[in-house]
Short mmCIF file of C-alpha atoms and ligand atoms in Angstrom, two decimals:
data_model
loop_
_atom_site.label_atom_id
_atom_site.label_comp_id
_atom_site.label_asym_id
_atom_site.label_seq_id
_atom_site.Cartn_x
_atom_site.Cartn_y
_atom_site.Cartn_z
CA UNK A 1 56.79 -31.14 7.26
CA UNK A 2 53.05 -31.68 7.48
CA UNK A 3 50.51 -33.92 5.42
CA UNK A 4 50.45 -33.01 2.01
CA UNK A 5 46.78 -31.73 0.85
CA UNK A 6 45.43 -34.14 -1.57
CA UNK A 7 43.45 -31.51 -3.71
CA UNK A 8 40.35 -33.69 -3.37
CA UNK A 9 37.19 -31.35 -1.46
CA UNK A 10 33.97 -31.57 -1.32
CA UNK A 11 31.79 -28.77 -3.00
CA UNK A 12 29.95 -27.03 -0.47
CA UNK A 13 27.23 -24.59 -1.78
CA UNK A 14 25.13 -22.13 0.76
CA UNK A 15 21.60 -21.80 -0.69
CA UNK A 16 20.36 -18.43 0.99
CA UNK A 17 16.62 -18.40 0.11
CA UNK A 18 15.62 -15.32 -1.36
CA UNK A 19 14.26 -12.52 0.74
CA UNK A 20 11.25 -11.32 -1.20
CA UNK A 21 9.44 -7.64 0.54
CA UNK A 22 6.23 -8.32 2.08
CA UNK A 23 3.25 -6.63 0.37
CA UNK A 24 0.95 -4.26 1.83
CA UNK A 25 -2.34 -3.65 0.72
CA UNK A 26 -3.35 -0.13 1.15
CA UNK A 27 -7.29 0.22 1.80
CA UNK A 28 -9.72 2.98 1.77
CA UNK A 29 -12.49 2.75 4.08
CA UNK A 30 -15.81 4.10 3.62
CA UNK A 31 -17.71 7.26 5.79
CA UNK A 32 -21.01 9.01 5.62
CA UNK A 33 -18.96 12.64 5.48
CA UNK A 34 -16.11 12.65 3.38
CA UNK A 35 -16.76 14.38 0.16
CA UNK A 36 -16.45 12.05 -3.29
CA UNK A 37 -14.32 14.77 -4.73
CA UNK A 38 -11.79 14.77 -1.99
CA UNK A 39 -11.71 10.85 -2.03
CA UNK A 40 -10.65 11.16 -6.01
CA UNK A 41 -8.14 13.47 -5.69
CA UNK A 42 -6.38 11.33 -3.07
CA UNK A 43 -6.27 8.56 -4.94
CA UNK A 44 -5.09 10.67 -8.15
CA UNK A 45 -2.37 12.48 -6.21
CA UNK A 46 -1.13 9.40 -3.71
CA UNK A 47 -1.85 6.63 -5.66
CA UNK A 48 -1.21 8.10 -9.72
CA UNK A 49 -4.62 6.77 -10.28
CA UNK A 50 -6.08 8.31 -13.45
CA UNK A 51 -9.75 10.61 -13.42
CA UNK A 52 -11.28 7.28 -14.50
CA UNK A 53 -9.18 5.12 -12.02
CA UNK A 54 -10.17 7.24 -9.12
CA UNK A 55 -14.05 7.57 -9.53
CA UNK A 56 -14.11 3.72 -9.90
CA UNK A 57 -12.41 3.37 -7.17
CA UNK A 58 -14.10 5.63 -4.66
CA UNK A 59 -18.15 4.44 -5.91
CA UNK A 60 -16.50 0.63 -4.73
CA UNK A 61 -15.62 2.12 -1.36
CA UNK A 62 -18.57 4.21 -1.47
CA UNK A 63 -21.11 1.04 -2.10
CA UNK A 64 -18.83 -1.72 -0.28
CA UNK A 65 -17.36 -0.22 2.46
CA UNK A 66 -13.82 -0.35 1.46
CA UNK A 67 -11.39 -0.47 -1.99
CA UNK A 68 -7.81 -1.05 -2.15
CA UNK A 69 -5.86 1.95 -3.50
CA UNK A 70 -2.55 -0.38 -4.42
CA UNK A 71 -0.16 -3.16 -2.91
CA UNK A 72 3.26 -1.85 -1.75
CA UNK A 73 6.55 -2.45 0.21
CA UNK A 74 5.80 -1.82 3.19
CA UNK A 75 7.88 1.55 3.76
CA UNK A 76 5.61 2.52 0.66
CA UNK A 77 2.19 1.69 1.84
CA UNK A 78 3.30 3.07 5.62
CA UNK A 79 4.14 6.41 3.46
CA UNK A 80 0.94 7.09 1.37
CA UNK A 81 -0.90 5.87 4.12
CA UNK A 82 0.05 8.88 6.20
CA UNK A 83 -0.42 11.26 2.96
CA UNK A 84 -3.47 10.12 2.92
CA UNK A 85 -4.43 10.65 6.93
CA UNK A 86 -2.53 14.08 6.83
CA UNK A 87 -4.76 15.36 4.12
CA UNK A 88 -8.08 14.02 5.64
CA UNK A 89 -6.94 16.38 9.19
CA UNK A 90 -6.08 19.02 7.22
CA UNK A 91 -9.50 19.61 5.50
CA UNK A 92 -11.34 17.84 8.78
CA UNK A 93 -12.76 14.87 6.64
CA UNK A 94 -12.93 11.44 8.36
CA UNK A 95 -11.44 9.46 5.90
CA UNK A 96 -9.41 6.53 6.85
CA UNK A 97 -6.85 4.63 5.32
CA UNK A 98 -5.41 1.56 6.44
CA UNK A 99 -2.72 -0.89 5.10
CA UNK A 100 -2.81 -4.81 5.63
CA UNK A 101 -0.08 -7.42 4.75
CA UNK A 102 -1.21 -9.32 2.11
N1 TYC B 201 -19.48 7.99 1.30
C1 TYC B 201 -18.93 9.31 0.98
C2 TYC B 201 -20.05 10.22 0.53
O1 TYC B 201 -21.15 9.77 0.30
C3 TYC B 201 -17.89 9.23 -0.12
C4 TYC B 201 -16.69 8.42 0.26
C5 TYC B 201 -16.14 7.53 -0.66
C6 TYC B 201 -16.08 8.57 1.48
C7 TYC B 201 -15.02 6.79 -0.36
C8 TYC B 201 -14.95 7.84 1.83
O2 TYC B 201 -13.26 6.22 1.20
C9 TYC B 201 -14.41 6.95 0.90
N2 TYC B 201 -19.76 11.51 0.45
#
């Protein structure tokens, strides 16, 4: 016959601290070759930028040197990135795109 539990504990709670994704900035960079055309449909076709979207977009890159296309999880970003680099070798433009945490 043991000691007799006295129904008195202590409240314990765990406080896990949420995991939030890191975000991924996905940038265009700027090149002397790569037509304006192409650059817009990229960003309407990867990035669901509108007509409007993805002529404002490209003239930034085109007069700053680089314009960020969207922020995304990283599995995201990693994705469109390579859309985006598979569809500059296929037509032989230099375009690059990079992605940076944020
Ligand atoms: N500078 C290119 C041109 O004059 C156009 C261009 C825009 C290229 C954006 C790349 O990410 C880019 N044809």
């Amino acid at each position: 016959e043991g000691d007799e539990d006295s129904g008195i504990g202590v409240a314990t709670k765990t406080r896990t601290k949420t995991q939030r994704p890191s975000l991924y900035r996905v940038l265009l960079l700027n090149d002397d070759y790569t037509p304006m055309e192409f650059v817009i449909a990229v960003l309407q076709q990867v990035f669901h930028k509108s007509q409007e979207e993805a002529v404002t977009i490209t003239m930034h890159v085109h007069n700053n040197g680089v314009g960020e296309c969207g922020v995304f999880p990283y599995e995201v970003a990693e994705t469109k990135v390579t859309r985006v680099m598979d569809a500059a070798r296929k037509h032989q433009h230099p375009l690059q795109c990079v992605m940076e945490k944020q």
